[in-house]
Amino acid sequence: MLKLQNELEKIEPMGYILLHGMKGFGKSSLIANTLQDTKLVETLFNNEFYWIKFGYERSTDEEILTQLSFLYEHIPKSETASDTLKSECHYFMQYLKKYFGSKKHRNALLILDDVCKKEFIDAFDFGCKTLVVTADKDVLEGKRYSRIEMNDGFTEEQTLGLFAKVLDTTVQKLPVEANKIHEECKGMPLLIAMLSAQFEEFKDDLNNSSARWRYYLRLLRQKDSSNEVIKMFLKKQKNIFDMCINKLQDQVKKYYMQLAIFNDGVNIMPKTLAILWNCHKFAVDEKMIALSNKSLAVRSWNSNFECYVYGVHDLLLCHLRNNLLTPQELKSMHRSFIEQYRTMCRDDYSKLPKDNYSYSYIGHHLELAELYDEFPKLYLDLNFIQAKIDEAGLSDTLIDLKRYRKYITNNGNEELEKKISDLERFLNEQAYVLAASRRKGSLDIIQTALNYSYQGFITEEAQKLANQRNEKLYFSNTKQKYNIRAHDSTGPVSLNHEFYIEISTISFTDDPNKILLGNDLGEVILFDLESHNQRIFSGFDIRDSIKNIIVSDTDLFLAISDSGTLKVFSLTKDEYVMTPDENYIEPLSPRQKQVDWTPMFMPKPSRDDSTMTVSIPNEKIMDAVFLHDDKYVAACTDKGRVNVWNRSGDILSECNPNQTCFQSITATGRDVLLHTIDVTKSTIVTYLKDETKYSYLTQYNARYNKNLQQESKIILFQHVPLNDYALILVTQHQAIYIKFGWSPDREQAFNFMRQERAKVTEQGVVFTCAAVMHDGQYLVIGDSNGFVNIFKADAYQLITRYKGHVTSLDTYWMNDEGYHLICGTEGKLIRRWKFDLESSIPAGAPAFDAFMTSFGESNTIAVETWPDTITIYQDNNMIACSKRGDSKIINLSFDSTGTRIVYVTEKGTVTLFNIEEQTTIQIMKLHEPTTFLKWLDMPQGDMIVCMQDDENLKVWIDCDNVFIVENTGNIISMHKLNDKQVLTISQTGLIKLWLIRDADWRRIAITQCDNGTAEILYTSLSFQKTLLSVLMSNYKFELYAIQKDSTTMPEQIRLTRVVCEVDLGYRYGLTCCSFSHDDKYLAVGLSNGDVRIISMQGMVELDNLSLHNNAISQLYWAPGTIDEPILLSVNRDELAWWNLRLLNQPKVIKRSRKGIVQSNSNPNMSTSPRSSWGIQPSHSADFTPYNQIEQQKLEASKSESSSTIVKNGNSHDVNKYWKCKKARCLNRPALLGVITLSPNYIDKVCVSSDFSNFLMLDTHGMVSNFSLFNYD
């Protein structure tokens, strides 16, 4: 109305306003309501407006004459007006033109309603202000006009208001079906008004039961004309639609009829129509604009897809399907569309267009085309399943498998049933892996299936497809379960569901399978995890994110938005029963199926489903709690206010602002006490209830910001369930358990006691969300490192941890069953875990190592087992076990032969275990436990090196000699240069060169890194032992050249800083690095998951390998026997293989205006990397890179060695194997393969010497040995 009013205010005489839209959307009602403003009519039109309603029964000339006569009769006429004017159309037009052209009447408004022909406009062109109401925009061709589109109809608020009025009730008392009826009507005023009239006849029944509401809803969905209202409405609409469609040219009409195949409410994409109509997408736009002008379709610009998207009203589609087409014609249209698909993708449905439609609705078209034989070909094809998941999502794929199961299985064929069951099991169990890899653009269902432990149709199909794709890198996975704990466990039960929109917060309801989800569009969604049905609760602004949902003990829940508005909603039992048939699979709506779906015919919901709304001017409500059997709601604000309201929204208690900021609130003592957090002072402020009001009682300094450089955000503050006088406070950095006393007279809280329950131990990691289990025994905390940690609530003890980057958490106590459910949100993913103490896996990762061999040989695995032992496995057999140690084992390592293991315990005991002899010997006792443990293979015997304390090394020699090396600093890494010399690097940046002669370690050189106060995090020695890279905590690294001084006798080794404080602008911390075997590249891992590739020629960044989302923990290069520069990057989420040669593909050579041919290829990396170290040319004769002789020997041996392996009499060219592998995806040209890992907390990979096997262990004792597929 406001838009129309604004246009009416701007229109000038001789001007036009076009009110355009499909008939029945309330255009005339809008005008009538607007012109009820008498002041507006007087000011703008001098109280003069005329309304002409055109009809369709008469011929054009007869209709013009009739309406001219009508207008003539209703205008004031002078006494000199001749009667003869009434007999001729020409004289009417002449007189009316003169009348409206006069100064007195030129501001009059002429309303031309229901104009269907251009001749009507021409006949009534009188020079006054003209408002044209039409479904056909072309009637104003050649005229200048302002346009108002009318495709929205009634808002939901208006519809429900009308329903409530005729039923003599309130909007809040209307059932959920009333909202759905509005959605089915698309806000169409004509249909809503007709329904309202019938509702009035049955008001008693409609107010008493929802059964009749469901009846009307079913009629609307099925367009069932057995109901008189629906019948009358459809009859009216039929005449209108027929007239509009029959005016189309034959070819355009043919195109339009084909739109009948589309589902109601979908956004129709130009790419889709280009296939349907077999034309260019630009030609589609031209055809659709003609239909849009006649209100037979609508369009909207989608900025994400950078194209127009189209929609056809449900009633028009229904009219096309039911009145203009026979069932056989409609089936033929669907079949024709499928044939167009087949032609376009050459019978490979995995190559359907990525048009935001085809993968979502291909099943719909096959079903209506009755091409039932195509279903098993489609839905049992892993290529198609991957493409569908990638484009339409996992949830849509699983629903399709259920919806079309009878077609896929050919009505229950036993073999096909087994296959689809296998597929469904696979998709459900691998939901997290599939959703995570889809989100990163690295989805590969074949690799995921090759990792799948359950043997059946899926693994067989994956192996068959992998065999056909020799150009792709795949890995088989040989799994072996070892019993490393006191009891056997398969790990936590994890269920995952992919939602269609980002989730901001989550909460269980009283039904564990129905949860409440908040999003960034101001909606709360009740979601059924089994059926995927949902109900949306609206009321918040669409730009407002839901930040918190709190469910009451009765039938209520409240939600708080980012803007600080609080709303209470009713969650009645009817809403738990979302469908009367539990086996019914409700189809996903277009909004759920299509990315960035745009509503075409209805504004986004403007209704308010809440029963109570609270907002405070200039303040934000930060948190709230239900009180006294949910009769009241208490909330705190960012200005230090605490208010209590009743269910009607009346304030019962108010504690005024006190220039502070309250962030959280909770209640204890049976709601007698309210506790808030004052974030400005880190204090807990307590209020006491006195009759009906709360007043200040006391406060306690929780000291949660103590010793922190920046303020720590509150994550959770609530009472401990089943404990009246205990609180849990979780910040970004710690969890605190607070107990207090309560006086017998119930007037004083005292003796507050603060006990730490958890804290962040890694730099840069913070807690992100938390929840207390409803038995009060356990605390669940999510962190930014990607873990969900479960702590004891009444003790400092980490029980177990799950893998998940959750941002919101809630729990459900299955008391009778003896376990808890945990749910969390991770982007669009809903994650659930089943937790019970008996079968939970301890949080600490077991220590392990592996002695890796070449292809075809057996690896030896050493793993910490219960109780405090080391068990050795080879193949699937246990071959040895150590004696029980004195405490938990924290580190272990194989020697260079794989026959001995050294391990360190928490009590600092260092033990050597001989596998062949099965002897266990304690060789050292350290002052404190250490994670630094190093084998040195020296001519005088093997050495084991540990940190004795922060400043000294302790060394054991094979002859059982133990000694101390003093003043080494806190060593973080050690590198062997040759049989006599080693480098040590301390945490403070001291690089020391040691000459070793048995027990005599003599320091012969020392260099201090220019690291200031920054710590040294990681170092890497190049394969040729000529370069040392040092990573620092200030986001920088230094590079050192290791050189031999030939001018001294004897020759000395020198370290020269050749690049000082290289800073490539990293905003994230450096975690690890590794040189390629030819020293051409340095790979640097970052804390955000990126891998930077640095060319040693000129020290420039060659590229950034982006895939991972978490810190890189390891980097491995393929050995020198492989010609390709293959890099393996590792973090806790995935393993990724890259070929850097694919980054250097030559680009197009172009001509130059200077006559010189120029190449745009990347720099040639074949130049020796040492050419740009920054060493002066005059020094090059005196300083020789260390181990140059060894390097020359290596190159010679490499050229002589063969890259061919032999197994079972068959030879295999390793270089050919790697060279033929192509990139996984276009946007990551170097990425060869990805393995997304199952939950494992040991981000350590053991790699075979020939780069063919990659071994990992998870916390459940499951060893995964990833081997190159078809390597032999």
CSV table of C-alpha atoms in Angstrom, one decimal, residues 893-1228:
chain,number,residue,atom,x,y,z
A,893,SER,CA,60.0,-44.8,19.0
A,894,PHE,CA,61.5,-47.6,16.9
A,895,ASP,CA,65.2,-47.8,16.2
A,896,SER,CA,66.5,-47.8,12.6
A,897,THR,CA,66.2,-51.6,12.3
A,898,GLY,CA,62.7,-52.0,13.7
A,899,THR,CA,63.8,-54.5,16.3
A,900,ARG,CA,63.8,-52.3,19.4
A,901,ILE,CA,61.4,-49.8,21.0
A,902,VAL,CA,62.2,-47.1,23.4
A,903,TYR,CA,59.4,-45.5,25.4
A,904,VAL,CA,58.9,-42.9,28.2
A,905,THR,CA,56.3,-42.9,30.9
A,906,GLU,CA,54.6,-40.1,32.8
A,907,LYS,CA,57.0,-40.8,35.8
A,908,GLY,CA,60.0,-40.1,33.6
A,909,THR,CA,61.1,-43.7,33.2
A,910,VAL,CA,62.8,-44.5,29.9
A,911,THR,CA,62.6,-48.2,28.9
A,912,LEU,CA,64.1,-50.2,26.1
A,913,PHE,CA,62.1,-53.1,24.7
A,914,ASN,CA,63.9,-55.7,22.5
A,915,ILE,CA,61.2,-57.2,20.3
A,916,GLU,CA,63.2,-60.3,19.2
A,917,GLU,CA,64.4,-61.2,22.7
A,918,GLN,CA,61.2,-59.8,24.3
A,919,THR,CA,63.2,-58.2,27.1
A,920,THR,CA,62.3,-55.0,28.8
A,921,ILE,CA,65.1,-52.9,30.4
A,922,GLN,CA,64.9,-49.6,32.2
A,923,ILE,CA,67.8,-47.5,30.8
A,924,MET,CA,67.2,-44.0,32.2
A,925,LYS,CA,65.3,-42.1,34.9
A,926,LEU,CA,64.5,-38.5,34.0
A,927,HIS,CA,63.7,-35.7,36.5
A,928,GLU,CA,60.4,-35.1,34.7
A,929,PRO,CA,58.5,-36.7,31.8
A,930,THR,CA,59.5,-35.5,28.3
A,931,THR,CA,58.1,-35.8,24.9
A,932,PHE,CA,61.5,-35.2,23.3
A,933,LEU,CA,62.8,-38.7,22.4
A,934,LYS,CA,65.4,-39.3,19.7
A,935,TRP,CA,67.4,-42.2,18.3
A,936,LEU,CA,70.8,-41.5,16.9
A,937,ASP,CA,72.4,-44.1,14.7
A,938,MET,CA,76.1,-43.5,15.2
A,939,PRO,CA,79.2,-45.7,14.3
A,940,GLN,CA,80.0,-46.2,18.0
A,941,GLY,CA,76.5,-47.5,18.6
A,942,ASP,CA,72.9,-46.4,18.8
A,943,MET,CA,72.2,-43.5,21.1
A,944,ILE,CA,68.9,-42.6,22.8
A,945,VAL,CA,68.6,-38.9,23.6
A,946,CYS,CA,66.0,-37.3,26.0
A,947,MET,CA,65.6,-34.1,27.8
A,948,GLN,CA,66.7,-34.6,31.5
A,949,ASP,CA,65.2,-31.2,32.4
A,950,ASP,CA,64.7,-27.8,30.8
A,951,GLU,CA,68.5,-27.3,30.2
A,952,ASN,CA,70.2,-30.6,30.0
A,953,LEU,CA,70.1,-33.7,27.7
A,954,LYS,CA,70.4,-37.2,29.0
A,955,VAL,CA,72.0,-39.7,26.6
A,956,TRP,CA,72.1,-43.5,26.6
A,957,ILE,CA,74.7,-45.4,24.4
A,958,ASP,CA,74.3,-49.0,23.2
A,959,CYS,CA,77.0,-50.1,25.7
A,960,ASP,CA,74.7,-49.1,28.6
A,961,ASN,CA,76.6,-45.9,29.2
A,962,VAL,CA,74.4,-43.0,30.4
A,963,PHE,CA,75.6,-39.4,30.6
A,964,ILE,CA,74.4,-35.8,30.8
A,965,VAL,CA,75.0,-33.1,28.1
A,966,GLU,CA,74.8,-29.9,30.0
A,967,ASN,CA,73.5,-26.4,29.0
A,968,THR,CA,71.8,-27.5,25.8
A,969,GLY,CA,68.7,-25.5,26.4
A,970,ASN,CA,65.2,-26.9,26.0
A,971,ILE,CA,65.7,-28.8,22.9
A,972,ILE,CA,62.7,-29.1,20.5
A,973,SER,CA,64.6,-30.8,17.6
A,974,MET,CA,67.8,-32.5,16.7
A,975,HIS,CA,69.3,-33.2,13.2
A,976,LYS,CA,72.2,-35.6,12.4
A,977,LEU,CA,74.6,-34.1,9.9
A,978,ASN,CA,77.0,-37.0,9.6
A,979,ASP,CA,78.5,-39.8,11.8
A,980,LYS,CA,80.2,-37.2,14.0
A,981,GLN,CA,78.1,-34.1,14.1
A,982,VAL,CA,74.5,-33.2,15.1
A,983,LEU,CA,72.6,-29.9,15.3
A,984,THR,CA,70.3,-29.1,18.2
A,985,ILE,CA,67.8,-26.3,18.2
A,986,SER,CA,66.3,-25.0,21.5
A,987,GLN,CA,62.9,-23.4,22.1
A,988,THR,CA,64.7,-20.1,22.7
A,989,GLY,CA,66.4,-20.1,19.3
A,990,LEU,CA,69.9,-21.4,20.1
A,991,ILE,CA,71.3,-23.5,17.3
A,992,LYS,CA,74.3,-25.6,18.4
A,993,LEU,CA,76.6,-27.8,16.4
A,994,TRP,CA,78.0,-30.7,18.4
A,995,LEU,CA,81.0,-33.0,17.7
A,996,ILE,CA,80.3,-36.4,19.2
A,997,ARG,CA,83.0,-38.8,20.3
A,998,ASP,CA,81.3,-41.5,22.4
A,999,ALA,CA,80.2,-39.9,25.6
A,1000,ASP,CA,82.0,-36.7,24.8
A,1001,TRP,CA,79.7,-34.1,23.2
A,1002,ARG,CA,81.7,-31.0,22.4
A,1003,ARG,CA,80.0,-27.8,21.2
A,1004,ILE,CA,81.9,-26.5,18.2
A,1005,ALA,CA,79.5,-23.8,16.9
A,1006,ILE,CA,76.6,-21.8,18.2
A,1007,THR,CA,74.2,-19.4,16.5
A,1008,GLN,CA,71.3,-17.5,18.0
A,1009,CYS,CA,68.2,-17.1,15.8
A,1010,ASP,CA,66.9,-13.6,15.5
A,1011,ASN,CA,63.6,-14.5,17.1
A,1012,GLY,CA,63.5,-11.9,19.9
A,1013,THR,CA,60.9,-13.2,22.5
A,1014,ALA,CA,59.3,-15.5,20.0
A,1015,GLU,CA,59.6,-19.3,20.6
A,1016,ILE,CA,60.9,-21.7,18.1
A,1017,LEU,CA,58.1,-24.0,17.0
A,1018,TYR,CA,59.6,-26.4,14.4
A,1019,THR,CA,62.7,-27.0,12.3
A,1020,SER,CA,63.4,-28.9,9.2
A,1021,LEU,CA,66.7,-30.1,7.6
A,1022,SER,CA,66.8,-30.4,3.9
A,1023,PHE,CA,67.3,-33.9,2.4
A,1024,GLN,CA,70.8,-33.0,1.1
A,1025,LYS,CA,71.6,-31.5,4.6
A,1026,THR,CA,72.5,-28.1,3.1
A,1027,LEU,CA,69.6,-26.0,4.4
A,1028,LEU,CA,67.9,-25.6,7.8
A,1029,SER,CA,64.5,-23.9,8.2
A,1030,VAL,CA,63.4,-22.6,11.5
A,1031,LEU,CA,59.8,-21.6,12.2
A,1032,MET,CA,59.0,-19.1,14.9
A,1033,SER,CA,55.9,-18.1,16.9
A,1034,ASN,CA,55.9,-14.6,15.4
A,1035,TYR,CA,54.6,-15.9,12.1
A,1036,LYS,CA,58.2,-15.8,10.6
A,1037,PHE,CA,60.9,-18.2,9.7
A,1038,GLU,CA,64.6,-18.1,9.1
A,1039,LEU,CA,66.7,-20.1,6.6
A,1040,TYR,CA,70.3,-21.2,7.3
A,1041,ALA,CA,72.8,-22.6,4.8
A,1042,ILE,CA,75.0,-25.4,6.2
A,1043,GLN,CA,78.5,-24.9,4.6
A,1044,LYS,CA,82.0,-26.4,4.9
A,1045,ASP,CA,84.8,-23.9,5.2
A,1046,SER,CA,87.7,-25.3,3.1
A,1047,THR,CA,90.0,-22.5,4.1
A,1048,THR,CA,90.5,-23.9,7.6
A,1049,MET,CA,92.4,-27.0,8.7
A,1050,PRO,CA,90.6,-29.1,9.6
A,1051,GLU,CA,87.5,-28.1,7.7
A,1052,GLN,CA,84.8,-26.6,9.7
A,1053,ILE,CA,81.0,-26.4,9.4
A,1054,ARG,CA,79.4,-23.0,9.4
A,1055,LEU,CA,75.8,-21.9,9.6
A,1056,THR,CA,75.0,-18.8,7.6
A,1057,ARG,CA,71.7,-17.0,7.9
A,1058,VAL,CA,70.9,-16.6,4.2
A,1059,VAL,CA,67.3,-15.3,4.6
A,1060,CYS,CA,66.6,-13.4,7.7
A,1061,GLU,CA,63.1,-13.2,9.1
A,1062,VAL,CA,61.3,-14.2,6.0
A,1063,ASP,CA,57.8,-12.8,6.4
A,1064,LEU,CA,55.3,-13.6,3.7
A,1065,GLY,CA,52.5,-11.8,5.4
A,1066,TYR,CA,51.1,-14.9,7.1
A,1067,ARG,CA,48.2,-14.0,9.4
A,1068,TYR,CA,48.2,-17.5,10.9
A,1069,GLY,CA,50.8,-19.4,13.0
A,1070,LEU,CA,53.4,-21.6,11.3
A,1071,THR,CA,53.1,-25.3,12.4
A,1072,CYS,CA,55.6,-27.4,10.4
A,1073,CYS,CA,57.7,-27.4,7.3
A,1074,SER,CA,59.6,-29.7,4.9
A,1075,PHE,CA,62.1,-29.5,2.1
A,1076,SER,CA,61.6,-31.4,-1.1
A,1077,HIS,CA,64.2,-34.0,-1.9
A,1078,ASP,CA,65.8,-31.8,-4.5
A,1079,ASP,CA,65.7,-28.7,-2.3
A,1080,LYS,CA,63.7,-26.8,-4.9
A,1081,TYR,CA,60.7,-26.3,-2.7
A,1082,LEU,CA,60.0,-25.6,1.0
A,1083,ALA,CA,56.4,-26.5,2.1
A,1084,VAL,CA,55.2,-24.6,5.2
A,1085,GLY,CA,52.1,-25.7,7.1
A,1086,LEU,CA,49.9,-23.1,8.8
A,1087,SER,CA,47.5,-23.2,11.8
A,1088,ASN,CA,44.5,-22.5,9.5
A,1089,GLY,CA,45.2,-25.5,7.4
A,1090,ASP,CA,46.9,-23.8,4.4
A,1091,VAL,CA,50.2,-25.1,3.0
A,1092,ARG,CA,52.4,-22.4,1.4
A,1093,ILE,CA,54.9,-23.6,-1.2
A,1094,ILE,CA,58.0,-21.5,-1.4
A,1095,SER,CA,60.4,-21.7,-4.3
A,1096,MET,CA,64.0,-21.6,-3.2
A,1097,GLN,CA,64.9,-19.8,-6.3
A,1098,GLY,CA,64.4,-16.2,-5.3
A,1099,MET,CA,62.6,-17.1,-2.1
A,1100,VAL,CA,59.2,-16.4,-3.6
A,1101,GLU,CA,55.9,-18.0,-2.7
A,1102,LEU,CA,54.9,-20.3,-5.6
A,1103,ASP,CA,51.4,-21.1,-4.4
A,1104,ASN,CA,49.1,-21.7,-1.5
A,1105,LEU,CA,47.6,-25.2,-1.2
A,1106,SER,CA,44.2,-24.6,0.3
A,1107,LEU,CA,42.0,-27.5,1.5
A,1108,HIS,CA,42.3,-28.2,5.2
A,1109,ASN,CA,40.5,-26.2,7.9
A,1110,ASN,CA,42.7,-27.1,10.8
A,1111,ALA,CA,46.4,-26.9,11.6
A,1112,ILE,CA,48.8,-28.9,9.5
A,1113,SER,CA,50.6,-31.4,11.7
A,1114,GLN,CA,52.9,-33.2,9.2
A,1115,LEU,CA,54.3,-32.7,5.7
A,1116,TYR,CA,56.0,-35.4,3.7
A,1117,TRP,CA,57.6,-35.4,0.3
A,1118,ALA,CA,57.8,-38.4,-2.0
A,1119,PRO,CA,61.3,-39.9,-2.0
A,1120,GLY,CA,63.9,-38.9,-4.6
A,1121,THR,CA,63.3,-42.1,-6.6
A,1122,ILE,CA,59.9,-40.6,-7.7
A,1123,ASP,CA,60.5,-37.9,-10.3
A,1124,GLU,CA,57.2,-36.1,-9.5
A,1125,PRO,CA,57.2,-33.5,-6.7
A,1126,ILE,CA,54.5,-35.2,-4.6
A,1127,LEU,CA,53.6,-33.7,-1.2
A,1128,LEU,CA,51.5,-35.2,1.5
A,1129,SER,CA,49.8,-32.8,3.9
A,1130,VAL,CA,48.4,-34.1,7.2
A,1131,ASN,CA,46.0,-32.8,9.8
A,1132,ARG,CA,43.5,-34.4,12.1
A,1133,ASP,CA,40.7,-34.2,9.5
A,1134,GLU,CA,42.3,-35.5,6.3
A,1135,LEU,CA,45.3,-36.6,4.4
A,1136,ALA,CA,45.9,-34.8,1.0
A,1137,TRP,CA,48.4,-35.7,-1.8
A,1138,TRP,CA,49.5,-32.9,-4.1
A,1139,ASN,CA,51.7,-32.8,-7.3
A,1140,LEU,CA,53.4,-29.5,-7.6
A,1141,ARG,CA,54.2,-30.1,-11.2
A,1142,LEU,CA,50.6,-29.5,-12.0
A,1143,LEU,CA,50.9,-26.0,-10.6
A,1144,ASN,CA,53.5,-25.2,-13.3
A,1145,GLN,CA,51.4,-26.0,-16.4
A,1146,PRO,CA,52.7,-23.8,-19.2
A,1147,LYS,CA,50.3,-21.0,-20.2
A,1148,VAL,CA,49.5,-19.6,-23.6
A,1149,ILE,CA,52.4,-18.0,-25.5
A,1150,LYS,CA,51.4,-14.7,-27.0
A,1151,ARG,CA,52.9,-12.3,-29.5
A,1152,SER,CA,54.4,-9.0,-28.4
A,1153,ARG,CA,53.9,-5.6,-30.0
A,1154,LYS,CA,57.7,-5.3,-29.8
A,1155,GLY,CA,58.1,-8.3,-32.0
A,1156,ILE,CA,59.3,-10.6,-29.2
A,1157,VAL,CA,57.4,-13.7,-28.4
A,1158,GLN,CA,56.6,-13.8,-24.7
A,1159,SER,CA,55.6,-16.7,-22.5
A,1160,ASN,CA,53.2,-16.5,-19.6
A,1161,SER,CA,54.4,-19.7,-18.0
A,1162,ASN,CA,55.6,-19.9,-14.4
A,1163,PRO,CA,59.3,-19.6,-13.7
A,1164,ASN,CA,61.5,-22.6,-14.7
A,1165,MET,CA,62.2,-24.4,-11.4
A,1166,SER,CA,65.1,-26.4,-12.8
A,1167,THR,CA,67.8,-23.8,-11.8
A,1168,SER,CA,69.8,-24.8,-8.8
A,1169,PRO,CA,68.2,-23.4,-5.7
A,1170,ARG,CA,71.4,-22.3,-4.2
A,1171,SER,CA,71.8,-19.7,-6.9
A,1172,SER,CA,69.7,-17.3,-4.9
A,1173,TRP,CA,70.9,-17.9,-1.3
A,1174,GLY,CA,72.4,-14.4,-1.1
A,1175,ILE,CA,76.0,-15.7,-0.8
A,1176,GLN,CA,78.6,-13.4,-2.4
A,1177,PRO,CA,80.1,-14.9,-5.6
A,1178,SER,CA,83.7,-14.4,-4.2
A,1179,HIS,CA,82.8,-16.8,-1.3
A,1180,SER,CA,81.6,-19.6,-3.5
A,1181,ALA,CA,85.1,-20.9,-4.1
A,1182,ASP,CA,85.8,-21.1,-0.4
A,1183,PHE,CA,82.5,-22.3,0.9
A,1184,THR,CA,81.1,-25.6,-0.3
A,1185,PRO,CA,77.6,-26.7,0.6
A,1186,TYR,CA,78.0,-29.5,3.1
A,1187,ASN,CA,77.7,-33.0,1.9
A,1188,GLN,CA,78.3,-32.1,-1.7
A,1189,ILE,CA,80.2,-35.3,-2.3
A,1190,GLU,CA,77.3,-37.2,-0.7
A,1191,GLN,CA,74.9,-35.3,-2.9
A,1192,GLN,CA,76.8,-36.2,-6.0
A,1193,LYS,CA,76.9,-39.9,-4.9
A,1194,LEU,CA,73.1,-39.7,-4.3
A,1195,GLU,CA,72.4,-38.3,-7.8
A,1196,ALA,CA,74.7,-41.0,-9.4
A,1197,SER,CA,72.9,-43.8,-7.4
A,1198,LYS,CA,69.5,-42.3,-8.3
A,1199,SER,CA,70.3,-42.3,-12.0
A,1200,GLU,CA,71.5,-45.9,-11.8
A,1201,SER,CA,68.7,-47.1,-9.6
A,1202,SER,CA,65.5,-48.3,-11.2
A,1203,SER,CA,62.1,-46.9,-10.4
A,1204,THR,CA,60.6,-50.3,-11.1
A,1205,ILE,CA,59.3,-52.6,-8.4
A,1206,VAL,CA,58.7,-56.3,-8.7
A,1207,LYS,CA,56.0,-58.2,-6.9
A,1208,ASN,CA,54.8,-61.7,-7.6
A,1209,GLY,CA,56.9,-61.7,-10.7
A,1210,ASN,CA,55.3,-58.6,-12.2
A,1211,SER,CA,57.3,-55.4,-12.7
A,1212,HIS,CA,55.8,-52.0,-12.1
A,1213,ASP,CA,57.0,-48.5,-13.1
A,1214,VAL,CA,56.6,-46.2,-10.1
A,1215,ASN,CA,57.2,-43.0,-12.0
A,1216,LYS,CA,54.7,-44.0,-14.6
A,1217,TYR,CA,52.2,-44.6,-11.9
A,1218,TRP,CA,52.6,-41.1,-10.4
A,1219,LYS,CA,52.9,-39.3,-13.7
A,1220,CYS,CA,49.6,-40.4,-15.0
A,1221,LYS,CA,47.7,-39.2,-12.0
A,1222,LYS,CA,45.5,-36.1,-12.7
A,1223,ALA,CA,44.1,-33.4,-10.5
A,1224,ARG,CA,41.1,-34.2,-8.4
A,1225,CYS,CA,39.3,-31.0,-9.2
A,1226,LEU,CA,39.8,-27.9,-11.4
A,1227,ASN,CA,39.8,-25.3,-8.6
A,1228,ARG,CA,42.7,-27.2,-7.0
